XYZ file of C-alpha atoms in Angstrom:
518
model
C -138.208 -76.092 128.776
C -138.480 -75.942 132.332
C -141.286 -74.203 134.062
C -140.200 -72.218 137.150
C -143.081 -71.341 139.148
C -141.974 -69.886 142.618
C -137.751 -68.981 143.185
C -135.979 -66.593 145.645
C -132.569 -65.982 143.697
C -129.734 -64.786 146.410
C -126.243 -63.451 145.466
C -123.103 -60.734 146.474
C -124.247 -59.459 142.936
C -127.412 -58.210 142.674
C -127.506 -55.557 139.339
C -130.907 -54.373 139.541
C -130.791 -51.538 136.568
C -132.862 -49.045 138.699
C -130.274 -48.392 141.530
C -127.564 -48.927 139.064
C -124.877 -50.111 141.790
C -124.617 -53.745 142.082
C -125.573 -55.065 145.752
C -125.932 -58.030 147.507
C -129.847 -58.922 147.379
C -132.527 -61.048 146.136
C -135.302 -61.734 143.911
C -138.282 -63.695 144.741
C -139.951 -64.758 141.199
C -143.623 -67.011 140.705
C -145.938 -67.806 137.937
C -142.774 -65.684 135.140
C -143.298 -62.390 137.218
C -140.929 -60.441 139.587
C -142.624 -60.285 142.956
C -140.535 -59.020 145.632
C -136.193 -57.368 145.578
C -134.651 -56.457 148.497
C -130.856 -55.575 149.208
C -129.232 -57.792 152.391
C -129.805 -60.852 153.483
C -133.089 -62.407 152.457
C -135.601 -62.291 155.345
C -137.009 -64.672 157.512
C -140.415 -64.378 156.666
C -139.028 -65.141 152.707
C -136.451 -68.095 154.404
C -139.470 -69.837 155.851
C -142.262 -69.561 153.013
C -141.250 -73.018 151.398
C -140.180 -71.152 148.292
C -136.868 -72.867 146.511
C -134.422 -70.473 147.012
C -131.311 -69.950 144.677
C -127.717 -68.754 145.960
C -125.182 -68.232 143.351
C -122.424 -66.594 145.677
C -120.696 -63.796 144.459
C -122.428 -64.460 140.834
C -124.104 -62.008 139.032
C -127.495 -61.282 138.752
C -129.157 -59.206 136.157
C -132.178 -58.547 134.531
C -131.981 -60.662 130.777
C -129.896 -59.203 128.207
C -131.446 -57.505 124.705
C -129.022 -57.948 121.097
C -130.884 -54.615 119.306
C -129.200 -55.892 116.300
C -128.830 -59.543 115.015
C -129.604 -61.048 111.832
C -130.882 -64.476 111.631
C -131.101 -64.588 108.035
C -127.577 -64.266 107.522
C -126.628 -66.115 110.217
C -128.120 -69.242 109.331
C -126.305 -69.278 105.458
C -123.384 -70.725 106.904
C -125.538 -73.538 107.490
C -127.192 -73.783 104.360
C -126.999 -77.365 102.150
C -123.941 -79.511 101.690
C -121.445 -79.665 104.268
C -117.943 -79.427 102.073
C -115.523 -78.608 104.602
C -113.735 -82.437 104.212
C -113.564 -81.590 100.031
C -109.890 -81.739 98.918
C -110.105 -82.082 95.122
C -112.124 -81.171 92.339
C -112.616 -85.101 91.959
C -114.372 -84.847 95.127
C -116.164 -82.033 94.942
C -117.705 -83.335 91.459
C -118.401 -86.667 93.561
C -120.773 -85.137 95.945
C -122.059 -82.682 93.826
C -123.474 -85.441 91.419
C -124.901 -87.249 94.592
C -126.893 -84.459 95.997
C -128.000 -83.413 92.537
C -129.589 -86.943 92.292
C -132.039 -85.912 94.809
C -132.951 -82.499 92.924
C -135.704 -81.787 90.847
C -134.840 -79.577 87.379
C -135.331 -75.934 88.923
C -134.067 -76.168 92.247
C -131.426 -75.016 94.007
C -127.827 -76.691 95.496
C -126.769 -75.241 98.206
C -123.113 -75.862 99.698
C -121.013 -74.659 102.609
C -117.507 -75.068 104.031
C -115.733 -75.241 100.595
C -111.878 -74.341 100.953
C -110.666 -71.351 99.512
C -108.241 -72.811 97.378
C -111.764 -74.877 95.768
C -113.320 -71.625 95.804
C -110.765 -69.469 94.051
C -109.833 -72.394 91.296
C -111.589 -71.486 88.063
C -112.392 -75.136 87.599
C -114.624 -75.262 90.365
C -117.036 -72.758 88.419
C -116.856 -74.556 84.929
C -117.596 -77.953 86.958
C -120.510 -76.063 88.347
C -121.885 -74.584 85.207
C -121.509 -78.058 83.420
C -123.218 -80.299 86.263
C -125.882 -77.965 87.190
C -126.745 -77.702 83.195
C -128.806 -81.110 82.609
C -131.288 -80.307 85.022
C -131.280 -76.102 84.907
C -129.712 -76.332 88.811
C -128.769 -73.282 90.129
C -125.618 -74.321 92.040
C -123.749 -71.707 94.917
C -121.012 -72.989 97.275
C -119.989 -71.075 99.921
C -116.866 -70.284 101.930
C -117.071 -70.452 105.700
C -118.874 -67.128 106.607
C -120.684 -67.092 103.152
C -118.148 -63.683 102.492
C -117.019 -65.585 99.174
C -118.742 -68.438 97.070
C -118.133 -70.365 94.107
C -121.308 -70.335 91.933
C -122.711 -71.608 88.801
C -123.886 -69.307 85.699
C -127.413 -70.770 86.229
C -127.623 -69.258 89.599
C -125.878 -65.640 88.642
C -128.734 -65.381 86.222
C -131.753 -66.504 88.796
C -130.500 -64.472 91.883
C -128.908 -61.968 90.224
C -125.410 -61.700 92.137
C -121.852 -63.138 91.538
C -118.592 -63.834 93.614
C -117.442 -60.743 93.152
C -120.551 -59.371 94.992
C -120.784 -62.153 97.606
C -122.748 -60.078 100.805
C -126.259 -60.176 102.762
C -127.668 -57.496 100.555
C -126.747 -58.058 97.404
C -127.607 -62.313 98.023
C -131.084 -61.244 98.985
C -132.810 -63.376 96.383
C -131.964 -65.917 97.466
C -133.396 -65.730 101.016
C -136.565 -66.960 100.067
C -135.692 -70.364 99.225
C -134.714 -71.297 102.806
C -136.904 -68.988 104.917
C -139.696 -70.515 104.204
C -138.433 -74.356 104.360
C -140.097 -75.538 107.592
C -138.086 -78.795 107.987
C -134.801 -76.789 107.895
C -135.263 -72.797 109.231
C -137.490 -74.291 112.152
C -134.596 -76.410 113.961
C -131.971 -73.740 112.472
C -134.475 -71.424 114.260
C -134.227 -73.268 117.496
C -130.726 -73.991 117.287
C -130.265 -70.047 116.874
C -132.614 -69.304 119.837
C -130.886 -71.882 122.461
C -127.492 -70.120 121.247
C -128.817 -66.848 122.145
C -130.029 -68.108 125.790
C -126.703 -69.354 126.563
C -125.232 -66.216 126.177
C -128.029 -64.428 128.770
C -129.798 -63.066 125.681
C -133.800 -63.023 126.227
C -134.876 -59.989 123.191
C -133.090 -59.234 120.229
C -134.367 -56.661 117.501
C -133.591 -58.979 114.360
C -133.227 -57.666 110.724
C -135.100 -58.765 108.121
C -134.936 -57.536 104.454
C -138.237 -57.120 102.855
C -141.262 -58.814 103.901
C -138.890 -61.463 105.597
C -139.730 -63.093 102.426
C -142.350 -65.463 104.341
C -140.656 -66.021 107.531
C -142.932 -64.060 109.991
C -145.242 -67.027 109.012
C -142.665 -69.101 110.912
C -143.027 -66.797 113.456
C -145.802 -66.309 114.008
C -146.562 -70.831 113.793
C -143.818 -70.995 116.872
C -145.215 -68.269 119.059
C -148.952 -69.607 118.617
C -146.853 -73.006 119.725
C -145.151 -71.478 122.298
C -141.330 -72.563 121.181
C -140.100 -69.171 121.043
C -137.236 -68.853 124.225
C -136.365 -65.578 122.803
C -138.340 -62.364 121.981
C -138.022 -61.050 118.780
C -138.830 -57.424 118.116
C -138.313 -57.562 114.128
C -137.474 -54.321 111.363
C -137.574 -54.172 107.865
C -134.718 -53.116 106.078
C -135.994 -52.287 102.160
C -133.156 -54.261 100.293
C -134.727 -55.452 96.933
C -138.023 -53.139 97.048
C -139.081 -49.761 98.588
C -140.049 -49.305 102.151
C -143.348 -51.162 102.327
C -145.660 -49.300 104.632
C -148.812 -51.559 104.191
C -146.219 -54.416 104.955
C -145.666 -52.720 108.248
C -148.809 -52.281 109.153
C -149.727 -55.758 108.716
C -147.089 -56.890 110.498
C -148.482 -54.547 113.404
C -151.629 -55.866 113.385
C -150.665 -59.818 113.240
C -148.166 -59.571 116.216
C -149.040 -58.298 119.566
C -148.015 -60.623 122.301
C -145.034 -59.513 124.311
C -143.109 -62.143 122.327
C -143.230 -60.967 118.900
C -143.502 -57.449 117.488
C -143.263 -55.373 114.247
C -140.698 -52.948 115.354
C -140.154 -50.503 112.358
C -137.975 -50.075 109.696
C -133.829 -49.740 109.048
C -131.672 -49.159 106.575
C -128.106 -48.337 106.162
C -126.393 -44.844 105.213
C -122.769 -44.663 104.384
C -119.828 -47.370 104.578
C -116.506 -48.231 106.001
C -114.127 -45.600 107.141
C -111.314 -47.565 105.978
C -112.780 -47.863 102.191
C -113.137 -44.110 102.709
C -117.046 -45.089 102.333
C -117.693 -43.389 105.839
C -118.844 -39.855 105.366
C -116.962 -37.386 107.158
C -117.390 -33.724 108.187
C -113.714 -32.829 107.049
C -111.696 -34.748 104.706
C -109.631 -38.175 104.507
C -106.242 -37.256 105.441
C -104.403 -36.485 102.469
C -107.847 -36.095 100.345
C -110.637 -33.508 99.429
C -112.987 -36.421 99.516
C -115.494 -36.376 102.390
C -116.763 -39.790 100.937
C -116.285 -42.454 98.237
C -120.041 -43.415 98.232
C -122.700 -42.027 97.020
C -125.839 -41.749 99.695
C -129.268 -40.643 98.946
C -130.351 -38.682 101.998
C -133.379 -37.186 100.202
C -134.643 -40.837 99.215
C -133.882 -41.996 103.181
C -135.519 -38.530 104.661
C -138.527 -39.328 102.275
C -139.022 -42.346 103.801
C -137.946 -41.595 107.614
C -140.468 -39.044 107.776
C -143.393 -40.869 105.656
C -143.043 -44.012 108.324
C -142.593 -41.431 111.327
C -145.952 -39.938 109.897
C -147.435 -43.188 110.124
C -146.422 -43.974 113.834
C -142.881 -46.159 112.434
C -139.802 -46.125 114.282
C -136.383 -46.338 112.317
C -132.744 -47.298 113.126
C -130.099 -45.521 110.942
C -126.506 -46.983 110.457
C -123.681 -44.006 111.304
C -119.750 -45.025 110.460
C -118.928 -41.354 110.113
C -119.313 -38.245 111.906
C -120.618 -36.214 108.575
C -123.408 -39.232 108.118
C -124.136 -39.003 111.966
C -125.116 -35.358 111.467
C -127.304 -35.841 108.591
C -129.221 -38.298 109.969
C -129.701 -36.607 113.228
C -131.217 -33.478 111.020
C -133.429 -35.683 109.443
C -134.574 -36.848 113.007
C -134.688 -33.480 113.801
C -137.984 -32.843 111.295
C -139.742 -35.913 112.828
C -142.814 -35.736 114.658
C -142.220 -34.080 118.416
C -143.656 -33.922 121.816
C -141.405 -31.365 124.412
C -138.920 -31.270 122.077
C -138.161 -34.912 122.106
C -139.382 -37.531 118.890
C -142.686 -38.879 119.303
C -141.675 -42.016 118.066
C -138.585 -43.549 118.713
C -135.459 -43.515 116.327
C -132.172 -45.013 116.631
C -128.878 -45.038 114.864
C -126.435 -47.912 114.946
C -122.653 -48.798 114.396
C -121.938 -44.620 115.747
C -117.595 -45.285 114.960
C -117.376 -41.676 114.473
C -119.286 -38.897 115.959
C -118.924 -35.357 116.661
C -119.181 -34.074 120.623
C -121.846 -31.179 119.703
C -124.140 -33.650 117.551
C -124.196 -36.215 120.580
C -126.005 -33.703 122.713
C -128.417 -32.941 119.907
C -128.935 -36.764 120.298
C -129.863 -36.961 123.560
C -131.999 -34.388 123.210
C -133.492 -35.683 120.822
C -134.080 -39.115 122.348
C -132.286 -41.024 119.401
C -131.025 -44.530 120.984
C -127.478 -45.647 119.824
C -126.694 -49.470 119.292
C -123.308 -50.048 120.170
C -120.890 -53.246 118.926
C -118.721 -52.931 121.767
C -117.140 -56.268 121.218
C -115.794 -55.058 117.467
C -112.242 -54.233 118.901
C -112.544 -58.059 118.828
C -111.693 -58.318 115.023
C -108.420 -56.553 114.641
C -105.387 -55.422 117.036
C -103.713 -52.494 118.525
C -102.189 -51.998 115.241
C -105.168 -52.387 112.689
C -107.261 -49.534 115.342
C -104.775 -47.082 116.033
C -102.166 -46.937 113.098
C -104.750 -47.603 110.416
C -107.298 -45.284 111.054
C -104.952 -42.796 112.088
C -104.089 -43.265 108.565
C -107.363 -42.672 106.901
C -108.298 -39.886 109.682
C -105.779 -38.775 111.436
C -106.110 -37.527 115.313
C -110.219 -38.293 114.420
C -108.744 -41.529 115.452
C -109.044 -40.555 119.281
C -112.531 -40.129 119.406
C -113.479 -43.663 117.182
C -116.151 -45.631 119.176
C -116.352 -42.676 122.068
C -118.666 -44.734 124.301
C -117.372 -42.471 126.904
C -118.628 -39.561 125.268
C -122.034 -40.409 124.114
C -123.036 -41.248 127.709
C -121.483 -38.114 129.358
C -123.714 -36.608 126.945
C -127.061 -38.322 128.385
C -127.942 -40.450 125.231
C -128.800 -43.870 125.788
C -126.934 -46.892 124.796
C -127.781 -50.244 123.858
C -125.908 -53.585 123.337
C -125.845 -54.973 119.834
C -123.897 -57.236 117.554
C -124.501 -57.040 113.855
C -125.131 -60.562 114.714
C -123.320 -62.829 112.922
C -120.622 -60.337 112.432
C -120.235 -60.715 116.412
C -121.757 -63.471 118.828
C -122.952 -61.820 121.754
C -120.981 -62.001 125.167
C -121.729 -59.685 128.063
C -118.114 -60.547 129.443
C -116.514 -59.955 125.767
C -118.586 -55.904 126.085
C -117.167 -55.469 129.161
C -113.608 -56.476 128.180
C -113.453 -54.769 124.891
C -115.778 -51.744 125.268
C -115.193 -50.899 128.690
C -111.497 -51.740 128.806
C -111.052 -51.078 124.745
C -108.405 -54.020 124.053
C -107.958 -55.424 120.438
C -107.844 -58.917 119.535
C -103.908 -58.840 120.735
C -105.171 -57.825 124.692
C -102.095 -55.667 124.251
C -102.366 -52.019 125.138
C -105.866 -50.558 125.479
C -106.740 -48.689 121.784
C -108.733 -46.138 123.294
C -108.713 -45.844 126.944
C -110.513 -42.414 127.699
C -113.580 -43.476 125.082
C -114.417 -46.873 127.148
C -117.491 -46.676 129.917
C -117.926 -48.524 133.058
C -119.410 -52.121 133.410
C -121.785 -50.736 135.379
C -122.841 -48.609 132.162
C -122.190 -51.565 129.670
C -124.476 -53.785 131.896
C -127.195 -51.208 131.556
C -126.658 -50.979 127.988
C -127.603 -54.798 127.812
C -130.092 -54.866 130.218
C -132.250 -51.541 130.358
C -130.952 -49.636 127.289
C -131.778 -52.732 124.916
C -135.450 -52.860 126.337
C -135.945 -49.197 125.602
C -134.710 -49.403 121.943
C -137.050 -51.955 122.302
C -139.985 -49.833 123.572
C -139.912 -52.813 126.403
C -138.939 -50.959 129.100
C -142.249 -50.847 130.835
C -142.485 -54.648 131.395
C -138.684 -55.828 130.503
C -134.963 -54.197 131.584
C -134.732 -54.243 135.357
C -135.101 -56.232 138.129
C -138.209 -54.753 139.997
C -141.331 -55.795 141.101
C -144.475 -56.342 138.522
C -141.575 -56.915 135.393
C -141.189 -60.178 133.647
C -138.881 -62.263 135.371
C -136.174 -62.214 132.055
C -133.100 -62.907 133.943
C -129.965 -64.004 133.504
C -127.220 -65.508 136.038
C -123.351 -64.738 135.729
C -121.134 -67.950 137.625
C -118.794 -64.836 138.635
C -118.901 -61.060 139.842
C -118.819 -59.234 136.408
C -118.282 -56.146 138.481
C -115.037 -57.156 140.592
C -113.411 -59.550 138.564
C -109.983 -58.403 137.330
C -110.190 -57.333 133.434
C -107.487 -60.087 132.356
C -110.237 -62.713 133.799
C -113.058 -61.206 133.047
C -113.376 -63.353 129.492
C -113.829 -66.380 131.911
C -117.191 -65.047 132.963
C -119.764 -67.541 132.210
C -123.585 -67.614 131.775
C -124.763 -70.215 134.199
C -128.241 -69.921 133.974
C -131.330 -67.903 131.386
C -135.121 -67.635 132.563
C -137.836 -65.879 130.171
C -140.838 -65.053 132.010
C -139.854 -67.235 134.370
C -139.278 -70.312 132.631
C -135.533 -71.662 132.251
C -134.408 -71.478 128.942
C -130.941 -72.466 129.535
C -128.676 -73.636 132.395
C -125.173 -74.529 132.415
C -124.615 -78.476 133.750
């Protein structure tokens, strides 16, 4: 990693997060701190100091981006074991799989990724499974690309307690543990993940980890005492296969407090998809007297919101539907306040579907709101309008009303649900701000979409403050941390249809290049 001491950075397009206008300016940056910004040409006092000096043109500049939601322990199962993705037949597969379990000691697990979904589907492939794995007592599970399906043996639906038919993050939980704490492969996954991140201008992220991480903030905690972390990771627990842990949280407070890693509260989710009719609605699915297919135990989530607010905890809340958007905000609502706002801060994530009058309440509150502006990425025109019109009628209009929740004052921050989406400050701008589909047909949504101005505060500013960064990280001003990331075009005046083009050139964390472009 490069060490940048002293650097003037110049450009047309200076986004600062304070004046919240781009402008052409400068920043002068030594020893990982922001030292000087001014708008105009950089002076002569600045020109003739010696310092290396940086123009990028008409290239952005911005303070380094924040992911408030990413998830590296789901990310990384899609690189777990075997690589099957050249496996034709059943021959094959048996081939390999009788190689690798060679290596394995009775007990263990086989891990496989890749497999075809014709291999996956074929009821062979699980009596092949069951039969190989038996001689040894291997638990065997081969996954699809994306880990969304897997072919598995009986061995390992006893151990881990899942099957294919209930192939997702939470319910695979178990088996987390068995490749968390595996130095010689989660360390370079780890790094692998991190220089990623950097390359698309990320420099925080607020990752999600089930549990106690299951071991893994030992990781952490081994690479930020080493200093190989090139991302800061503000972590939650999300209580998956145990209770909310509050002695787990305070630990976790008390082990990390360098501006690197931190203990950053607790999450969990609340209803489901709108489209399964697993949202929770204030008025009814068209054609229904259902509000909501799922059953959700707000008393059990209030009991804990308010036991971990008690105990100085912040919590993030996941919102698909307007009726689950107002229950959590009146849960917020009995936290802990100070002028009328929440002592500590809350947040509430995904926010498809929420109700003008409860978005105020929001911002009064001083609830955050992670947005995934770059889901209109995974369906078209089509699948956005005409199917949720079908599940909610006219509700459609105000699905993902960006617009709305910041004419209402509450703050927004960038997110991902990382690996559902990769993060891409060009891909928010195109799809949140302009509010295409994957078909970049007509817009979906026009009226709901905000500026890039307001999506490039999201990222910057509005990510460090779900954070609780903001004091040292977000903006481009003098005494921050010089977390800053470098745009190879103008991602204010570049036409939408070329605004996907938009590449990072070049990441710094506290000064120190993480990642460049060559």
């Amino acid at each position: 990693m490069k060490q940048g001491l002293s650097e003037i950075l110049v450009s047309e397009s200076v986004y600062d997060s304070v004046s919240r206008i781009p402008y052409k300016g400068y920043v002068v940056i030594k020893d990982g701190m922001i030292t000087e910004t001014g708008k105009g040409a950089v002076p002569a006092r600045l020109r003739d100091s010696g310092i290396p000096m940086s123009d990028y043109g008409h290239g952005t500049i911005c303070a380094g981006l924040g992911d408030t939601h990413t998830f590296f322990a789901g990310y990384v199962m899609d690189s777990l074991g075997v690589d099957l993705s050249e496996i034709k037949t059943l021959k094959e597969l048996k081939g390999i799989i009788e190689d690798e379990l060679s290596t394995k000691e009775g007990g263990s697990v086989l891990f496989g990724n890749h497999l075809s979904g014709a291999l996956i589907s074929d009821p062979e492939t699980s009596g092949l499974l069951d039969e190989l794995g038996e001689y040894k007592e291997v638990s065997i599970i081969l996954f699809a690309t994306g880990h969304g399906t897997c072919a598995m043996n009986k061995i390992a639906q006893r151990r881990f307690e899942f099957d294919p038919d209930h192939c997702y993050s939470e319910a695979m939980h178990k088996i987390m543990p068995c490749y968390l704490t595996d130095r010689d492969f989660i360390i370079p996954q780890f790094k692998k993940y991190m220089k990623l991140l950097n390359s698309r201008g990320v420099t925080s992220v607020k990752e999600m980890g089930f549990d106690d991480y299951y071991g893994f903030t030992d990781v952490l905690k081994e690479m930020e005492d080493s200093g190989e972390l090139t991302v800061r990771i503000c972590f939650m627990s999300q209580p998956v296969g145990r209770s909310m842990d509050l002695e787990y949280g305070k630990r976790m407070r008390e082990k990390f407090t360098s501006d690197f890693v931190k203990f950053s509260g607790f999450n969990q989710m609340t209803d489901g998809l709108i489209l399964k009719k697993q949202g929770h609605l204030l008025e009814p699915y068209e054609g229904t007297d259902t509000i909501c297919e799922k059953q959700i135990d707000y008393e059990g989530i209030e009991k804990d919101v308010l036991e971990a607010d008690r105990q100085g905890f912040r919590f993030t809340l996941h919102s698909e539907g307007d009726g689950a958007f107002r229950r959590i905000l009146d849960i917020y609502d009995k936290c802990q306040k100070e002028d009328g706002k929440l002592l500590n801060r809350h947040g509430i994530t995904d926010l498809e579907l929420t109700d003008p009058e409860d978005e105020q309440r929001m911002a009064r509150l001083g609830v955050f709101g992670e947005i995934y502006a770059q889901v209109y990425l995974l369906d078209t025109w089509k699948g956005y309008v005409d199917g949720y019109r079908a599940v909610i009628g006219d509700r459609q209009k105000r699905y993902l009303n960006y617009r709305s929740l910041t004419d209402h004052g509450v703050c927004l921050c960038g997110a991902t649900d990382l690996p559902l989406l990769i993060p891409s400050l060009p891909e928010a701008v195109f799809y949140g701000c302009a509010n295409y589909g994957s078909d970049r047909g007509k817009r979906i949504n026009p009226d709901n979409g905000i500026t890039v101005e307001e999506m490039v505060y999201a990222w910057t500013y509005g990510s460090q403050y779900a954070m609780e960064q903001e004091s040292i990280l977000g903006t481009l001003e003098t005494g921050k941390q010089a977390d800053i990331v470098i745009f190879d075009g103008d991602l204010f005046h570049t036409p939408m249809e070329k605004i996907l083009d938009v590449k990072v050139v070049r990441t710094l964390v506290k000064g120190k290049e993480v990642y460049q472009d060559l």
